Coordinates of C-alpha atoms and ligand atoms in Angstrom, one line a residue:
M1 CA 0.0 -0.2 0.0
E2 CA 1.5 2.9 -1.2
K3 CA -0.1 6.9 -0.1
R4 CA -0.3 8.8 -3.3
E5 CA -1.2 12.7 -3.8
Q6 CA -3.8 14.3 -1.4
I7 CA -7.3 14.5 -3.0
Y8 CA -9.4 16.5 -0.3
E9 CA -8.5 18.4 3.0
G10 CA -11.5 18.8 5.3
K11 CA -11.7 20.8 8.5
A12 CA -10.3 17.8 10.7
K13 CA -8.9 15.5 8.6
K14 CA -6.8 14.8 5.1
V15 CA -7.7 12.1 2.5
Y16 CA -4.9 10.6 0.2
A17 CA -5.4 8.3 -2.9
T18 CA -3.0 5.1 -3.1
D19 CA -1.7 2.7 -5.7
D20 CA -4.8 0.6 -4.8
K21 CA -7.9 2.5 -6.4
K22 CA -10.3 0.7 -3.8
C23 CA -8.5 2.8 -1.0
Y24 CA -7.9 5.6 0.3
V25 CA -5.7 6.8 3.4
V26 CA -7.4 9.2 6.1
S27 CA -5.0 11.4 8.2
Y28 CA -6.7 13.0 11.3
K29 CA -5.7 16.8 12.1
D30 CA -5.8 18.5 15.8
D31 CA -7.4 21.5 13.7
A32 CA -11.0 21.9 15.3
T33 CA -13.4 24.2 14.0
A34 CA -17.4 25.1 15.4
F35 CA -20.2 26.8 14.3
N36 CA -19.9 26.3 10.5
G37 CA -16.0 27.0 10.9
E38 CA -16.4 30.5 12.3
K39 CA -14.7 29.4 15.7
K40 CA -11.3 27.7 14.7
G41 CA -8.6 26.3 17.3
T42 CA -6.4 23.1 17.8
I43 CA -6.8 20.4 20.0
V44 CA -3.5 19.2 20.9
G45 CA -3.3 15.4 20.3
K46 CA -7.4 15.2 18.9
G47 CA -6.2 13.6 15.7
V48 CA -4.3 10.7 17.4
V49 CA -7.5 10.3 19.8
N50 CA -10.0 10.3 17.1
N51 CA -8.0 8.0 14.7
R52 CA -7.7 5.4 17.4
M53 CA -11.0 6.2 18.8
S54 CA -12.9 5.8 15.6
N55 CA -11.0 2.3 14.5
I56 CA -11.9 0.7 17.4
M57 CA -15.8 1.8 17.2
C58 CA -15.4 0.6 13.7
Q59 CA -14.2 -2.8 14.9
M60 CA -17.0 -3.4 17.4
L61 CA -19.7 -2.2 15.1
A62 CA -18.0 -4.9 12.4
N63 CA -18.4 -7.6 14.9
H64 CA -21.9 -7.0 15.4
G65 CA -22.7 -6.8 11.3
I66 CA -22.4 -3.2 10.3
E67 CA -19.7 -2.5 7.5
T68 CA -17.8 0.1 7.7
H69 CA -14.8 1.8 5.8
F70 CA -12.3 0.4 8.1
I71 CA -9.5 -1.1 6.6
K72 CA -6.3 -0.7 8.7
E73 CA -4.7 1.5 11.0
L74 CA -1.5 2.8 9.4
N75 CA -0.1 4.9 12.4
E76 CA -1.5 7.0 15.3
R77 CA -3.0 9.3 13.2
E78 CA -3.4 7.5 9.8
T79 CA -5.9 4.5 8.7
V80 CA -6.6 2.7 5.4
V81 CA -10.1 3.3 4.6
K82 CA -12.5 1.8 1.6
A83 CA -12.9 4.4 -1.5
V84 CA -16.4 5.2 -0.9
E85 CA -18.4 8.0 -2.5
I86 CA -19.9 10.0 0.6
V87 CA -23.7 10.4 0.5
P88 CA -23.7 14.3 0.9
L89 CA -26.0 13.9 4.2
E90 CA -24.9 14.5 8.0
V91 CA -27.1 11.7 10.0
I92 CA -27.6 12.7 13.5
V93 CA -29.2 10.9 16.1
R94 CA -30.4 11.9 19.3
N95 CA -30.9 10.1 22.5
V96 CA -31.3 13.3 25.0
A97 CA -31.9 16.8 24.3
A98 CA -28.8 18.8 23.6
G99 CA -27.3 21.8 21.1
S100 CA -29.4 22.6 18.1
F101 CA -32.2 20.4 19.2
S102 CA -32.7 21.9 22.5
K103 CA -32.4 25.3 20.8
R104 CA -34.8 24.6 17.9
F105 CA -37.7 23.4 20.1
G106 CA -37.3 24.9 23.2
V107 CA -36.0 21.6 25.4
E108 CA -34.0 21.9 28.2
E109 CA -30.5 20.3 27.8
G110 CA -30.2 16.7 29.4
T111 CA -34.3 16.1 28.8
V112 CA -34.5 12.4 27.7
L113 CA -36.0 11.9 24.6
Q114 CA -38.9 9.3 24.3
N115 CA -37.3 7.9 21.6
P116 CA -34.4 8.3 19.4
T117 CA -34.4 10.8 16.6
I118 CA -33.2 10.8 13.2
E119 CA -32.4 14.1 11.2
F120 CA -30.8 14.2 7.7
C121 CA -28.6 17.6 7.3
L122 CA -27.1 18.2 3.6
K123 CA -23.5 18.4 3.8
N124 CA -23.0 22.1 2.3
D125 CA -20.7 24.5 4.3
A126 CA -22.1 27.2 2.0
L127 CA -25.5 26.7 2.8
Q128 CA -24.6 25.8 6.5
D129 CA -25.9 22.5 6.4
P130 CA -29.5 22.8 6.4
M131 CA -31.9 20.3 7.3
I132 CA -33.3 18.2 4.7
N133 CA -36.1 15.6 4.8
D134 CA -36.9 12.3 3.0
Y135 CA -38.9 13.7 0.2
Q136 CA -36.3 16.4 -0.2
I137 CA -33.7 13.8 -0.4
L138 CA -35.5 12.1 -2.9
A139 CA -36.7 15.2 -5.0
L140 CA -33.1 16.3 -5.4
G141 CA -32.1 12.6 -6.2
I142 CA -29.4 12.8 -3.3
A143 CA -30.2 9.1 -2.2
T144 CA -32.8 6.5 -3.4
R145 CA -35.9 5.0 -1.4
E146 CA -34.2 2.0 -0.5
E147 CA -31.0 3.8 0.3
L148 CA -32.8 6.0 2.6
D149 CA -34.0 2.8 4.2
V150 CA -31.0 0.9 4.5
M151 CA -29.7 4.3 5.7
T152 CA -32.1 4.8 8.7
E153 CA -32.2 1.0 9.6
M154 CA -28.3 0.8 10.1
T155 CA -28.0 4.3 12.0
F156 CA -30.6 3.3 14.4
K157 CA -28.5 0.0 14.9
I158 CA -25.4 1.6 15.5
N159 CA -27.1 4.0 17.8
T160 CA -28.0 0.9 20.2
L161 CA -24.8 -0.7 19.6
L162 CA -22.8 2.6 20.7
K163 CA -25.6 3.4 23.3
E164 CA -24.6 -0.1 24.9
Y165 CA -20.7 0.1 24.3
F166 CA -20.5 3.5 26.2
A167 CA -22.5 2.3 28.9
Q168 CA -20.1 -0.1 29.9
I169 CA -17.7 2.8 30.0
G170 CA -19.8 5.0 32.5
V171 CA -20.4 7.3 29.5
K172 CA -24.1 8.7 28.3
L173 CA -24.1 8.7 24.4
I174 CA -26.6 12.3 24.2
D175 CA -26.2 12.3 20.3
F176 CA -23.6 11.7 17.6
K177 CA -23.5 12.3 13.6
I178 CA -22.3 9.8 10.9
E179 CA -21.6 9.9 7.4
L180 CA -22.3 7.0 5.1
G181 CA -20.9 6.1 1.7
R182 CA -21.4 3.9 -1.3
Y183 CA -19.3 1.2 -1.7
E184 CA -19.5 -1.8 -4.7
G185 CA -23.3 -1.1 -4.4
R186 CA -23.7 -1.3 -0.9
I187 CA -24.4 1.7 1.7
I188 CA -21.8 1.6 4.6
L189 CA -20.6 3.5 7.5
A190 CA -17.8 6.2 6.7
D191 CA -16.3 9.0 8.6
E192 CA -15.4 9.1 12.0
I193 CA -17.1 8.4 15.5
S194 CA -15.0 10.6 18.1
P195 CA -15.4 13.4 20.4
D196 CA -15.8 15.5 17.6
T197 CA -18.9 13.7 16.1
C198 CA -20.5 12.4 19.4
R199 CA -22.0 14.4 22.5
F200 CA -20.5 12.2 25.9
W201 CA -21.6 13.0 29.2
D202 CA -20.2 11.1 32.0
A203 CA -22.8 8.7 33.4
E204 CA -22.4 10.0 37.3
T205 CA -21.7 13.4 36.8
N206 CA -23.0 14.5 33.2
K207 CA -19.5 15.9 32.7
K208 CA -19.2 17.1 28.9
L209 CA -16.3 14.7 27.7
D210 CA -16.3 16.1 23.7
K211 CA -16.1 18.5 21.4
D212 CA -18.6 21.1 23.6
R213 CA -15.9 21.7 25.8
F214 CA -13.9 23.6 22.8
R215 CA -17.4 25.0 21.4
R216 CA -18.4 26.3 24.7
D217 CA -14.9 27.3 26.0
L218 CA -15.8 25.2 29.2
G219 CA -11.7 23.9 29.5
G220 CA -10.3 20.7 30.3
V221 CA -10.5 20.2 26.1
E222 CA -7.5 17.5 25.8
E223 CA -8.0 16.1 29.1
V224 CA -11.3 15.1 27.9
Y225 CA -10.4 13.6 24.7
Q226 CA -7.7 11.8 26.4
E227 CA -9.9 10.5 28.8
M228 CA -12.7 9.1 26.4
L229 CA -9.7 7.1 24.9
A230 CA -8.3 5.9 28.2
R231 CA -11.8 4.7 29.0
I232 CA -12.2 2.8 25.9
T233 CA -8.7 1.1 25.7
K234 CA -8.4 0.1 29.4
Ligands
UDP301 N1 -22.3 17.1 14.6 C1 -21.2 17.0 13.8 N2 -20.9 17.5 12.7 C2 -21.7 18.8 12.4 C3 -23.0 19.2 13.1 C4 -22.9 18.1 14.2 O1 -20.4 16.4 14.3 O2 -21.6 19.4 11.2 C5 -22.7 16.5 15.9 C6 -22.6 17.2 17.2 O3 -21.1 17.1 17.8 C7 -23.2 16.7 18.0 C8 -24.8 15.8 16.9 O4 -24.1 15.8 15.5 O5 -22.9 15.2 18.3 C9 -25.5 17.2 16.9 O6 -25.0 18.3 16.5 P1 -26.3 19.6 16.9 O7 -27.3 19.3 15.7 O8 -26.6 19.9 18.1 O9 -25.8 20.9 16.5 P2 -24.6 21.7 17.0 O10 -25.2 21.9 18.7 O11 -23.3 21.1 17.2 O12 -24.6 22.7 16.6

């Protein structure tokens, strides 16, 4: 496996082509952004935590029948993944009200929802990732009905597995965002699962163990990223 030219640079990751058309190398950065890129900063060591944590999550999910993009960890920041065509949607699941959900619906943060919810947002920075419903997704040809059904079922199954996994390490999974991709005609899990993309609260104290510490200037940002990795690897 040989790393070739960079084909994409996002806010938190770079993606490289390889000598194998079916594989990319993802490289995780310490750069952090929030509020659609308005707030910028660095979280020292974040790239290492997110790379390792995402890979551990992908392997756990794969053991439970969820196909993911993960192939092989190369080093502490880089991983070989399947070269998927990303479906340009952010798929958000919520178990507990927080963030934009609390704001939009006037529900206090921390309110346990009576059932998990799913939301789709169009991945488009210029439009600030607007929410989009099933009919709008179909109308724009972003995904087919069959793909949407698969994505929805997979996403709720991922929620169930992640919730159980984090409960075992004393962490409440409040909400998270995933991205899915097309690979050999199948929909598979792509992108990361990390404190950048999930809200994690300590089960005992409700201490925030995720990127909200950066977004809201709560301090101890680096420490909670390390703490999450430590809980997962111990
Ligand atoms: N999220 C993300 N990327 C985004 C937007 C949201 O990873 O571009 C995650 C976020 O970390 C949280 C969940 O999705 O775990 C729900 O985020 P929310 O809609 O509340 O938005 P936010 O409060 O981050 O603006």
